[in-house]
Every structure is written in structure tokens, then in C-alpha cells.
mmCIF file of C-alpha atoms and ligand atoms in Angstrom:
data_model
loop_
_atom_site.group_PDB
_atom_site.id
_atom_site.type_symbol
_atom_site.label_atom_id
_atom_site.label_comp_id
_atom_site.label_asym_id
_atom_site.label_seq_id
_atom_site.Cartn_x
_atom_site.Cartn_y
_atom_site.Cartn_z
ATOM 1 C CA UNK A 1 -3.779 21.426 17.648
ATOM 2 C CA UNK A 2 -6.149 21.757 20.287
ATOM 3 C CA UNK A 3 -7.124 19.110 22.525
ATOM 4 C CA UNK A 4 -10.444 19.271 24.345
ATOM 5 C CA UNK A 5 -13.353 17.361 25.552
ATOM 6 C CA UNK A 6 -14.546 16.490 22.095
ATOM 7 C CA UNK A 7 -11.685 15.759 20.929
ATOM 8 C CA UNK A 8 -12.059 12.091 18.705
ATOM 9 C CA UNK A 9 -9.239 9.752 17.876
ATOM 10 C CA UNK A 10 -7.814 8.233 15.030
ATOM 11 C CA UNK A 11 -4.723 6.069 15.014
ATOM 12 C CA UNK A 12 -2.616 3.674 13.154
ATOM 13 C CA UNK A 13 -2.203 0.064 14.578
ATOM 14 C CA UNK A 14 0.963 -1.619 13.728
ATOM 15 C CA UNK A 15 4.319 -3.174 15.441
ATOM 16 C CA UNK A 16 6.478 -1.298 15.033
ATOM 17 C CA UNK A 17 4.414 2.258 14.505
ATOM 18 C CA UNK A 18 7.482 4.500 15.723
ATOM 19 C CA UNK A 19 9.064 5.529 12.006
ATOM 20 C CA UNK A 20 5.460 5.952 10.563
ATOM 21 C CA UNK A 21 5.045 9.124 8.803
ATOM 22 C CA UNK A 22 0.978 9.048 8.949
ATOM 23 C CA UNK A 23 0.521 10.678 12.291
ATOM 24 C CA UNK A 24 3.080 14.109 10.621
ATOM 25 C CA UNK A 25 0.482 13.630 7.599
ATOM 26 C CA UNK A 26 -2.697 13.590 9.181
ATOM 27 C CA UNK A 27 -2.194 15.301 11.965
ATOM 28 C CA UNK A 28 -1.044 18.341 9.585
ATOM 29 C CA UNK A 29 -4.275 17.823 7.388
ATOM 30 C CA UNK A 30 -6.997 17.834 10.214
ATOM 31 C CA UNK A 31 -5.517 20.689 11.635
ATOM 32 C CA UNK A 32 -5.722 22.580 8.465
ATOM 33 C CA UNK A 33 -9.466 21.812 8.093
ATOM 34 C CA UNK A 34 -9.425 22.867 12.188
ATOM 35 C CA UNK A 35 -11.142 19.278 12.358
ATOM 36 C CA UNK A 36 -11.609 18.300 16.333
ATOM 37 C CA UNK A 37 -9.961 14.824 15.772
ATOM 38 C CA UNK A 38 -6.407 13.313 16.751
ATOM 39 C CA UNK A 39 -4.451 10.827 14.838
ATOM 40 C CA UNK A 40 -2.270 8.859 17.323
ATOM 41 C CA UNK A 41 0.328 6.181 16.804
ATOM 42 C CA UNK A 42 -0.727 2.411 18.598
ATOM 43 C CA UNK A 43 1.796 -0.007 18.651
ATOM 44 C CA UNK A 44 0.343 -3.235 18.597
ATOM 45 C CA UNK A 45 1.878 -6.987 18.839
ATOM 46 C CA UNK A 46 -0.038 -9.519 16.734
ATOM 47 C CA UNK A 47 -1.006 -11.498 20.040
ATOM 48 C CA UNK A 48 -2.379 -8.335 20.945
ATOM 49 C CA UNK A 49 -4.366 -7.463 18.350
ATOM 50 C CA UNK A 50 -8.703 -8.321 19.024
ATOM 51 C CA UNK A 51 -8.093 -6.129 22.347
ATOM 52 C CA UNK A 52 -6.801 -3.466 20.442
ATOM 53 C CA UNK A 53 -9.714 -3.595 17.520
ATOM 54 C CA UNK A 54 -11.885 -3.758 20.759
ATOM 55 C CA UNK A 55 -10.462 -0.863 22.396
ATOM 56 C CA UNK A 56 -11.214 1.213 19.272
ATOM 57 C CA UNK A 57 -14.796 0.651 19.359
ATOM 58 C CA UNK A 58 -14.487 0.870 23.479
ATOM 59 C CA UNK A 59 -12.618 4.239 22.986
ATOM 60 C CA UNK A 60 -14.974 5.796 19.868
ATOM 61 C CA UNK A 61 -12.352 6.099 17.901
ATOM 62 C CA UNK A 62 -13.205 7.586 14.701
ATOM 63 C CA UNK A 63 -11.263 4.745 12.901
ATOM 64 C CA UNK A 64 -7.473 3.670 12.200
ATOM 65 C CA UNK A 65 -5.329 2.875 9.371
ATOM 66 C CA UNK A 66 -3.682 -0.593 9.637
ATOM 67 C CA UNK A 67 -0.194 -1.359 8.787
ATOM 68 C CA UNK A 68 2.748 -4.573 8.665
ATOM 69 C CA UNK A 69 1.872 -7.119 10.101
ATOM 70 C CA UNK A 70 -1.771 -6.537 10.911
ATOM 71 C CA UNK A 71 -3.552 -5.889 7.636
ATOM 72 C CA UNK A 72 -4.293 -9.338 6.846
ATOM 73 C CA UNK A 73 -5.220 -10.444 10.605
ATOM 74 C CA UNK A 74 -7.431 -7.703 11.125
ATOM 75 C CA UNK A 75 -10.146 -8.049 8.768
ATOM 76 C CA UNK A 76 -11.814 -11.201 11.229
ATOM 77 C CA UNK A 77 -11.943 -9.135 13.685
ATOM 78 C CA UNK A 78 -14.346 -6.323 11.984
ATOM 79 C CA UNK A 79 -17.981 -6.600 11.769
ATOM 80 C CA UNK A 80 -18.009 -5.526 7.913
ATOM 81 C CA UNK A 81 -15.373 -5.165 5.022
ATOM 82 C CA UNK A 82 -15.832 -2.822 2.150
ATOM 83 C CA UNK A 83 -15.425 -4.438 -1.625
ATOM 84 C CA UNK A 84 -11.856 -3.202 -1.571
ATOM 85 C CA UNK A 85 -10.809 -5.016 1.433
ATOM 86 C CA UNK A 86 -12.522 -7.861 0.538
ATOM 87 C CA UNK A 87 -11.213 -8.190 -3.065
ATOM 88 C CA UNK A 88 -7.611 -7.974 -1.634
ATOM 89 C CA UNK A 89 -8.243 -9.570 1.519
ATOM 90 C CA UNK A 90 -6.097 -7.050 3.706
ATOM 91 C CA UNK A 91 -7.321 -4.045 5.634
ATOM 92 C CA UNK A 92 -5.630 -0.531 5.918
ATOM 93 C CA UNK A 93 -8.367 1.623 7.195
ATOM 94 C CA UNK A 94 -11.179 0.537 9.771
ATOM 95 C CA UNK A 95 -13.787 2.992 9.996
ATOM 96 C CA UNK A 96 -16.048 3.474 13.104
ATOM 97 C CA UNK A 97 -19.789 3.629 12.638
ATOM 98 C CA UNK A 98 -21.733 4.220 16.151
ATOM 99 C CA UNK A 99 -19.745 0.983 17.084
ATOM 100 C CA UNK A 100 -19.795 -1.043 14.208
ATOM 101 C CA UNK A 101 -16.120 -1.199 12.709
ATOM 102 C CA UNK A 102 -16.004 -1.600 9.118
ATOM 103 C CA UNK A 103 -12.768 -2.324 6.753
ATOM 104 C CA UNK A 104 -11.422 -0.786 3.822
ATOM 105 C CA UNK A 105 -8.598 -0.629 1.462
ATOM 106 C CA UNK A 106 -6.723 2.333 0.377
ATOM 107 C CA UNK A 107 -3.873 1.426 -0.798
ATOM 108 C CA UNK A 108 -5.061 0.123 -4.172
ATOM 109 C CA UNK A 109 -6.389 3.857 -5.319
ATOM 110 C CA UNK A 110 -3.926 5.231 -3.522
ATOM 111 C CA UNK A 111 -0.987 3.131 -5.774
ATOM 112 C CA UNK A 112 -3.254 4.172 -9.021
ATOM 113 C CA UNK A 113 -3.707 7.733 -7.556
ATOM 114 C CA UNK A 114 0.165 8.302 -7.364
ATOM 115 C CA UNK A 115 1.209 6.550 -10.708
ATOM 116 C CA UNK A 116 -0.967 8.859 -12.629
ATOM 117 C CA UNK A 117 0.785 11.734 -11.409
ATOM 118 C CA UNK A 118 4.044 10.869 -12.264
ATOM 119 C CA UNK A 119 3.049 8.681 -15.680
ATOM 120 C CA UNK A 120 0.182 8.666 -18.150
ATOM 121 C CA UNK A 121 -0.648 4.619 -17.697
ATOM 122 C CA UNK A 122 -2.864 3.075 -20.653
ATOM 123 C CA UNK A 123 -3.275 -0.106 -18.203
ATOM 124 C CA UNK A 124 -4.420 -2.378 -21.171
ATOM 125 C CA UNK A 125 -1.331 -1.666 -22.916
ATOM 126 C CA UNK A 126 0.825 -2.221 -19.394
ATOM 127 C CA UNK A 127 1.493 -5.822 -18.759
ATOM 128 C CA UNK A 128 2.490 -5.775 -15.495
ATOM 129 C CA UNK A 129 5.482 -7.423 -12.838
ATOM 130 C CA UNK A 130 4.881 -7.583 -9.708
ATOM 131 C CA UNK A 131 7.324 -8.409 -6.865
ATOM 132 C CA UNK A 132 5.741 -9.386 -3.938
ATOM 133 C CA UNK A 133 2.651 -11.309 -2.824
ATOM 134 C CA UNK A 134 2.028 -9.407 0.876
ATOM 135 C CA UNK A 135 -0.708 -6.806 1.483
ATOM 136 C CA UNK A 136 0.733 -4.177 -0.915
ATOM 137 C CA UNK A 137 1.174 -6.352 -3.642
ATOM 138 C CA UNK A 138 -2.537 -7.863 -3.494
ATOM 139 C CA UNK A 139 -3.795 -4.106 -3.410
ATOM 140 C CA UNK A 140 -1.911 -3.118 -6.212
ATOM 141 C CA UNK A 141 -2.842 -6.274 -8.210
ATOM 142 C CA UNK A 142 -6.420 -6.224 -7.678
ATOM 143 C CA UNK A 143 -6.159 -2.144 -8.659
ATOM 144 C CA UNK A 144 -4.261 -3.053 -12.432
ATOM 145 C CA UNK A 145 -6.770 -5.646 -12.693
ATOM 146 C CA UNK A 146 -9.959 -3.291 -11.987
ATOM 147 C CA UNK A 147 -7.672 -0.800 -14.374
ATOM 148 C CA UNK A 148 -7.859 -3.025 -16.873
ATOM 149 C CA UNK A 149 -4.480 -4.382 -16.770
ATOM 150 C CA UNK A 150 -4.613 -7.931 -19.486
ATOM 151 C CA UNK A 151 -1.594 -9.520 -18.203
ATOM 152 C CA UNK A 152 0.039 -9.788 -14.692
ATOM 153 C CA UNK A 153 3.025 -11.645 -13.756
ATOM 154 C CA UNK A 154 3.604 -12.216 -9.751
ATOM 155 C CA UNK A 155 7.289 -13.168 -8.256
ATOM 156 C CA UNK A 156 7.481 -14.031 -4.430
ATOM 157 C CA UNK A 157 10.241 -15.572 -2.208
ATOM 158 C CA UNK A 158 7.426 -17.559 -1.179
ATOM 159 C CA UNK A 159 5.529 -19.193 -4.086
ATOM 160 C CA UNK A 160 2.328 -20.413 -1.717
ATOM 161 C CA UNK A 161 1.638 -16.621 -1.464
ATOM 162 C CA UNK A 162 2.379 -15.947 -5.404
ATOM 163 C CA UNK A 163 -0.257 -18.751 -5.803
ATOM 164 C CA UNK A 164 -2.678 -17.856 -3.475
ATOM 165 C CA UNK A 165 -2.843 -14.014 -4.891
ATOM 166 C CA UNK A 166 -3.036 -15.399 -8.425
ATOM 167 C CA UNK A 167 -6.254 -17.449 -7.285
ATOM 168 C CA UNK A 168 -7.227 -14.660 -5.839
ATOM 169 C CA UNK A 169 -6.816 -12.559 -9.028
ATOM 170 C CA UNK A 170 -8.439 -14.855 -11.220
ATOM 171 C CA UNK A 171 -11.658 -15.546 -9.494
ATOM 172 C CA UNK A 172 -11.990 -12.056 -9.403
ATOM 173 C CA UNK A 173 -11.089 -10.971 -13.114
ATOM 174 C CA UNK A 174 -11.476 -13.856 -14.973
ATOM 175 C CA UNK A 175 -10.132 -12.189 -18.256
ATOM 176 C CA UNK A 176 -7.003 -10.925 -16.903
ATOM 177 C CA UNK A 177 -3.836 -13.347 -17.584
ATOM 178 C CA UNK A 178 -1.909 -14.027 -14.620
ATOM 179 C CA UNK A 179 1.515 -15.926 -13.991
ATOM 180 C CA UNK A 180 3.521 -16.746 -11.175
ATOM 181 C CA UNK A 181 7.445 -17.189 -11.724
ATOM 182 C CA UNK A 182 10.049 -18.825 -9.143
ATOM 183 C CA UNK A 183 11.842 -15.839 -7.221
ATOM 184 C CA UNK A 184 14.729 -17.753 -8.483
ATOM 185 C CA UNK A 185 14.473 -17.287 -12.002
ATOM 186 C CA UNK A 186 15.376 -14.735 -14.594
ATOM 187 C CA UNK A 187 14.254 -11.219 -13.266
ATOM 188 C CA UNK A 188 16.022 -9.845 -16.512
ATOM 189 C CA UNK A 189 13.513 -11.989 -18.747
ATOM 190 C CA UNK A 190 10.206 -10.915 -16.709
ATOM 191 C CA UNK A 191 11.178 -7.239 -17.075
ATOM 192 C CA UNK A 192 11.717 -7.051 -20.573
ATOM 193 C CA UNK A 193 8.352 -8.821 -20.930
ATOM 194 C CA UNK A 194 6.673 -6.341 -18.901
ATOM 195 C CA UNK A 195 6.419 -2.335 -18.853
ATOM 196 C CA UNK A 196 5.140 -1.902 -15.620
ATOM 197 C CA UNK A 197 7.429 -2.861 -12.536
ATOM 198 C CA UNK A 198 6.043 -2.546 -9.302
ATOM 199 C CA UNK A 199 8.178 -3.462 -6.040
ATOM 200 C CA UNK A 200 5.996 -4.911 -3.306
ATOM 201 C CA UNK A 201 8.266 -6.620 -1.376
ATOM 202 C CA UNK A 202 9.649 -5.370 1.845
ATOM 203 C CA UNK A 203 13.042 -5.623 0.985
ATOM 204 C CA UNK A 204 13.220 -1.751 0.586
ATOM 205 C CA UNK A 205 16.482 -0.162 1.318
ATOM 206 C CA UNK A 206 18.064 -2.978 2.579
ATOM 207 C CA UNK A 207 18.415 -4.725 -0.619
ATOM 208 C CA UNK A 208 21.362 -5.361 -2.303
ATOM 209 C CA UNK A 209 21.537 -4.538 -5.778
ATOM 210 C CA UNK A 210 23.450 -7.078 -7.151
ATOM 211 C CA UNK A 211 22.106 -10.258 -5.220
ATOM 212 C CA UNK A 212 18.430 -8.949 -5.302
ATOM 213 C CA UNK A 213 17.579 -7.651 -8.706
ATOM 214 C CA UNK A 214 20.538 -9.037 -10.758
ATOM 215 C CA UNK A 215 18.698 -8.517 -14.330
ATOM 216 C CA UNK A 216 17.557 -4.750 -13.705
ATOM 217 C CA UNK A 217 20.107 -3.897 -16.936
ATOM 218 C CA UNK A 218 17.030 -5.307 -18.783
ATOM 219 C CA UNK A 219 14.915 -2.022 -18.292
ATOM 220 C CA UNK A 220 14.775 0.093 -20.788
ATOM 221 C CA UNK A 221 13.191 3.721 -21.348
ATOM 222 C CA UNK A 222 9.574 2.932 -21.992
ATOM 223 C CA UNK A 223 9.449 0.847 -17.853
ATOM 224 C CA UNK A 224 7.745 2.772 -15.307
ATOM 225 C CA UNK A 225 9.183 1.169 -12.414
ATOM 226 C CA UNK A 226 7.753 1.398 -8.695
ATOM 227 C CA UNK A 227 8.812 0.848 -5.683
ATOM 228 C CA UNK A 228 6.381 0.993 -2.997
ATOM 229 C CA UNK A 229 9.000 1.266 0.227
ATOM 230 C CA UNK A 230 8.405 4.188 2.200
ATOM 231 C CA UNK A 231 11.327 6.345 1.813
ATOM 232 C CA UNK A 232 12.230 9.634 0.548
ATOM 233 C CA UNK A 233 15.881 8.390 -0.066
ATOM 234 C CA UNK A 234 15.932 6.623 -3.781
ATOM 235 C CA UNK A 235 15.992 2.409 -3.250
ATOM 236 C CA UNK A 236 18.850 0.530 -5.072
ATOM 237 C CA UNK A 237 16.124 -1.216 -7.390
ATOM 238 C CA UNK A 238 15.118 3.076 -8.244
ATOM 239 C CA UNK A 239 18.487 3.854 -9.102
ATOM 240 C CA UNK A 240 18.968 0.733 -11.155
ATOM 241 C CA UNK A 241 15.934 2.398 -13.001
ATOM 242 C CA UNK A 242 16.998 6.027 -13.370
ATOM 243 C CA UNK A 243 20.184 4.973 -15.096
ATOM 244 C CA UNK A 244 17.866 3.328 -17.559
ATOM 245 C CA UNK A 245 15.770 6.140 -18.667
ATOM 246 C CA UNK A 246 12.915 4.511 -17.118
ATOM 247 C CA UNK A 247 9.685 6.190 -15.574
ATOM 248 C CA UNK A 248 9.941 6.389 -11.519
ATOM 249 C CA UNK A 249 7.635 6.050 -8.524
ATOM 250 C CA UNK A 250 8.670 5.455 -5.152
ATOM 251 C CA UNK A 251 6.727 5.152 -1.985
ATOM 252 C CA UNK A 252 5.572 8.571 -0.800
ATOM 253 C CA UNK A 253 3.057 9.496 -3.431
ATOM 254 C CA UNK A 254 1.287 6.368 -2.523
ATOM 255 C CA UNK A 255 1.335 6.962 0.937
ATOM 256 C CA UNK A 256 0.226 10.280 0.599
ATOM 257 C CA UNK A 257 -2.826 9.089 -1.458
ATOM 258 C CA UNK A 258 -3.642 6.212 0.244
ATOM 259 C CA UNK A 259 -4.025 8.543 3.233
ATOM 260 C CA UNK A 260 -5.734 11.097 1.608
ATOM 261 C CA UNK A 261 -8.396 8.163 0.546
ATOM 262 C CA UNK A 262 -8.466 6.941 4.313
ATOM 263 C CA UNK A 263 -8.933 11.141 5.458
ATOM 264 C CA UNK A 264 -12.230 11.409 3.671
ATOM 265 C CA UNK A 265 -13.669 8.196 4.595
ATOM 266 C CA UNK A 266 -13.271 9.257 8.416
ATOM 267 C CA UNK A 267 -13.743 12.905 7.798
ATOM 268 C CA UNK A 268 -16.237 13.332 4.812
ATOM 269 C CA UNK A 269 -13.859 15.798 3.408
ATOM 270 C CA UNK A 270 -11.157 16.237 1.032
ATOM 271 C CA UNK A 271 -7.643 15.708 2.317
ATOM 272 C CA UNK A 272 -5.184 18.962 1.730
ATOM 273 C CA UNK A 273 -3.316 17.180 -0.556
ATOM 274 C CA UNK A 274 -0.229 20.166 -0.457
ATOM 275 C CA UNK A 275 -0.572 19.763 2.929
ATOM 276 C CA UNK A 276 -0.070 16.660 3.059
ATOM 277 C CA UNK A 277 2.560 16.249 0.603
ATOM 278 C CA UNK A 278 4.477 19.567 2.627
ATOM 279 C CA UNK A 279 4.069 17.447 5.716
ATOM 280 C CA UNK A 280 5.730 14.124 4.161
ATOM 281 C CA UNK A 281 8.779 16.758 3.411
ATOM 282 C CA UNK A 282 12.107 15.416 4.650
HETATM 283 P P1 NAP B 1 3.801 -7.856 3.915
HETATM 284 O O1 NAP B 1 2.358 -8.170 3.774
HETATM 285 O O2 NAP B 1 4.507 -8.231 5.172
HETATM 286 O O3 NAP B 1 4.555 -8.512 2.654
HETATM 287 C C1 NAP B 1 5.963 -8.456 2.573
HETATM 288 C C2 NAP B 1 6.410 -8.943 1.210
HETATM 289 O O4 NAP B 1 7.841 -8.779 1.119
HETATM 290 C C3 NAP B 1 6.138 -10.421 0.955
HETATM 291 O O5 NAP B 1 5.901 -10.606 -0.417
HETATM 292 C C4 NAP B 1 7.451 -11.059 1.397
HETATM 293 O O6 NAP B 1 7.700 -12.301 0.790
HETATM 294 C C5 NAP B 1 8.437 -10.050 0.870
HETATM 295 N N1 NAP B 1 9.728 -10.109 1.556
HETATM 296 C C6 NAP B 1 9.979 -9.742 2.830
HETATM 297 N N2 NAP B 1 11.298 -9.911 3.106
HETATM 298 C C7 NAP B 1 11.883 -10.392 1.976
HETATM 299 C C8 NAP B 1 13.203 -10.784 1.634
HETATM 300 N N3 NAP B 1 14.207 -10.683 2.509
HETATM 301 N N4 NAP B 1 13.419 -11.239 0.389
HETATM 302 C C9 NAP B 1 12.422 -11.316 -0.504
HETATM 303 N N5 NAP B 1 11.133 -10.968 -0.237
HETATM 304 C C10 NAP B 1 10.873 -10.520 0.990
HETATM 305 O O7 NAP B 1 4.058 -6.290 3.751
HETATM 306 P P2 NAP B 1 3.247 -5.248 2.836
HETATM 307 O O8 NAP B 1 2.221 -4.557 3.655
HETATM 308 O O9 NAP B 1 2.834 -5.921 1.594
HETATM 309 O O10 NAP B 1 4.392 -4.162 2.535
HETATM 310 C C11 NAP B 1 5.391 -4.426 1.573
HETATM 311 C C12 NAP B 1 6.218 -3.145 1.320
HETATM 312 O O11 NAP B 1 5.380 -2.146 0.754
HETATM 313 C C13 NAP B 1 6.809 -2.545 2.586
HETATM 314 O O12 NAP B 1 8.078 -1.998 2.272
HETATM 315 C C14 NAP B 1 5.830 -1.450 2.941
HETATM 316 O O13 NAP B 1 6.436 -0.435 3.689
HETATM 317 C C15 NAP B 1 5.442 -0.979 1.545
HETATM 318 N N6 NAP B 1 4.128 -0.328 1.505
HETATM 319 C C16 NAP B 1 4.098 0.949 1.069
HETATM 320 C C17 NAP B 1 2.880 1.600 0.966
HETATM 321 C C18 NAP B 1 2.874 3.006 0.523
HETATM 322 O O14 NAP B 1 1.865 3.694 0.705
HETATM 323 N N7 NAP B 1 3.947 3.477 -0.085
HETATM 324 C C19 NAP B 1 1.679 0.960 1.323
HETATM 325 C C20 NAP B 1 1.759 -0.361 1.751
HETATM 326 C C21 NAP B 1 2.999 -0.991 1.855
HETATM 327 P P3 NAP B 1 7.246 -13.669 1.515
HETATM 328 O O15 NAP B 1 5.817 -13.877 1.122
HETATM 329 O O16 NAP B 1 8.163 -14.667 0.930
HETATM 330 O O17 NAP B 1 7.430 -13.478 2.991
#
């Protein structure tokens, strides 16, 4: 990559940014497209935040994707949001217009993008669970429901945020059925009522089988089950799956596509999707 006067920046914001596997990504794709911009990591605390978003538009940057814990936060600080950040009410892309900053969310097509490569979804024949009421969950909540998904059934540790994404959910698509459970009760019972799993929570490798998703001997063959952590290791709640028969999608596919979505809105151009996907390589 070669770095000159021209050069133009784009970055992700997020604390911490140091294990994020965007810059390898994007980096590898703008350099295949000999594109004369930069993608840098900016670690940001939350108290920090408005003089970051100002130092973007003080800078020129091009734009930024936005990751934990800024994607909600963000979006006040913008002077516009596209209809996917508002719908889901997070931000993980900020594009920069000749100074007016303008917020977007990838994640949803990006989640839809990477399940169709590794399942063929009929989403109004997919009721849905979803664990997890943070930015990833909303995104991939408000994407089923645009997909046509009829019935959606939310579990969060906290059940103000289950609530407030359900309210969110139905003021937007009034048709679609949506239920909160207690994180507390039966996860075997909500799987076998669903056939689309989709882990949203940040409990990622960490979690311990047994305590976290005691139940997972309810999935069956005919589950696609999801587990949005970024990792290219396989989680617990994965492996739980496999043994099942079930249909798997773990983080990187989503990543990649949620990237490839943010790529074109900075560059105007189609990612390198192998490119990508090489760079994302362990
Ligand atoms: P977030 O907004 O901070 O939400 C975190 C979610 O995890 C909340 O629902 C939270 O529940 C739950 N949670 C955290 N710790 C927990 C614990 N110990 N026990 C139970 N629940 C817990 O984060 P996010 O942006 O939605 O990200 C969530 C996950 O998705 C992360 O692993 C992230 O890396 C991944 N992600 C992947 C992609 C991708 O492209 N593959 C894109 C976006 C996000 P409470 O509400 O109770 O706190």
C-alpha cells in the first residue's frame, strides 16, 4: 500500500479496536482495487466519543465502521441516519459527505448476505430465536422482519432491552409476531419452537456450555443455528449444533459481508469478496 499526499482515511471506532479483523479485510480489498484510501484502527473510550466523530469530519475521513460499545451512542452525534440505522437504532458505518456524516447499518444485509450462502432460508417458513437484544441482535431482527420472517422470539439477560427491541420490532412490522421470554426459562422449549437460532449475545467463546445453553439437545437437523461471535474457532453453542445435524453459521461470513456492504458505500465499488474472505484466513 502506498501512502501519499492523497491518501484518504477510513477507520473503525471502538474500545477495544486491537483484535479487530476489519483493518486485514479492508486494507487487503482497497489495495486490490489500487484505491488511494487507508483503513486505520481508532480506539475510542465512550467519554471520548463526539471528539472522535468530530475529528472524522476535521480529518476528511472518508467514513468509519463503528463497533462495541459505540454503535448505539453514535448515531446523536451524526447529522443524518440512513433507514437501516434508523430502523435498528445502532450505527456501524458513518459515511463522510463533503462534511456531513451520515449513518448506516450493515450488519443486517450483511447477517442475510452470509446465511444465504451457507442455507437456502424461506424466512416465512423460519420462525425465528433470537438471543440477544444489543446492536447485533436489533440488526438481525429488523433484517428477518424486512425478510419476511412471521414470528420472532427475543431472549436477553436483560429483559428492558428484550422489550425495548420488541417495541421496536412491532412499530416497524406490525404483522410480524414477536415474543420476549425470561433468559431464565426453558432454552430447550424456545428451540424446538423455532428453526432459526441466531446467537447475538456477546457471550461468544467464553460461554460455558452447560450453564449457558443447557437445552441445546433440543436441536434437531432441520435448525440453522448462528452464532454471530467473531471467531474462526467453532463456539460451544456451534458445536452443540454440529452434533445435532443442524445447519451452521458463525461469525466471519457476516463480518465479511457486512464489510463488503460498508466498502461500496465509501468506495462506490464492489468489495473483492475472495479477497476479502482470503484476508479473514486464520
Ligand atoms: P452489545 O450491543 O454490547 O450487546 C451485547 C449483548 O450480549 C446484549 O444482549 C447483552 O445482554 C448480551 N450479553 C453480554 N454479556 C452477557 C452475559 N455474560 N450473559 C448473557 N448475555 C450477555 O454488542 P453487539 O454489538 O450486539 O455484539 C454482540 C455479539 O455479536 C458480539 O460477540 C459481537 O462481536 C458480535 N457481532 C458480530 C458481527 C459479525 O459481523 N459477525 C457483527 C456485530 C456483532 P444485556 O442486554 O443483558 O447486557
Amino acid at each position: 500500500m502506498k501512502i501519499d499526499g492523497k491518501t484518504r482515511l477510513v477507520g473503525i471506532l471502538g474500545d477495544p479496536v486491537a483484535h479487530s479483523l476489519s483493518p486485514g479485510m479492508q486494507n487487503a480489498a482497497l489495495a486490490s482495487l489500487g484505491l488511494n484510501i487507508c483503513y486505520v484502527p481508532l480506539p475510542v473510550e465512550p467519554e471520548q466519543l463526539p471528539e472522535a466523530v468530530a475529528g472524522l469530519r476535521a480529518m476528511q475521513f472518508r467514513g468509519a465502521n463503528v463497533t462495541i460499545p459505540h454503535k448505539i451512542a453514535v448515531a446523536n452525534l451524526l447529522d443524518s441516519l440512513d433507514v437501516s440505522a434508523v430502523r435498528t437504532g445502532a450505527v456501524n458505518t458513518i459515511v463522510n459527505n463533503d462534511g456531513t456524516l451520515t449513518g448506516h447499518n450493515t450488519d443486517g444485509i450483511g447477517f442475510i448476505r452470509a446465511l444465504a450462502e451457507v442455507a437456502k432460508v424461506d424466512f416465512s417458513e423460519a420462525p425465528a430465536l433470537i438471543l440477544g437484544a444489543g446492536g447485533a441482535a436489533r440488526a438481525v431482527a429488523v433484517a428477518l422482519a424486512e425478510n419476511g420472517c412471521p414470528r420472532i422470539t427475543i431472549i436477553n439477560r436483560t429483559p428492558e432491552r428484550a422489550n425495548q427491541l420488541k417495541t421496536l420490532l412491532v412499530s416497524e412490522f406490525p404483522a410480524a409476531e414477536v415474543t420476549v421470554r425470561a433468559w431464565e426459562a426453558d432454552l430447550g422449549e424456545s428451540l424446538a419452537q423455532n428453526r432459526l437460532v441466531v446467537n447475538a449475545t456477546s457471550l461468544g467463546m467464553k460461554s460455558n456450555l452447560k450453564q449457558a445453553w443447557a437445552g441445546v439437545d433440543k436441536l434437531t437437523a432441520s435448525h440453522v443455528v448462528c452464532d454471530l461471535v467473531y471467531s474462526t474457532k467453532q463456539t460451544s453453542l456451534l458445536t452443540a449444533a454440529k452434533e445435532k445435524g443442524a445447519t451452521l453459521m458463525g461469525g466471519t461470513g457476516m463480518l465479511l459481508h457486512q464489510g463488503a456492504a460498508s466498502f461500496k458505500l465509501w468506495t462506490a465499488r464492489e468489495a473483492p469478496l475472495d479477497v476479502m474472505r482470503k484476508a479473514l484466513e486464520p
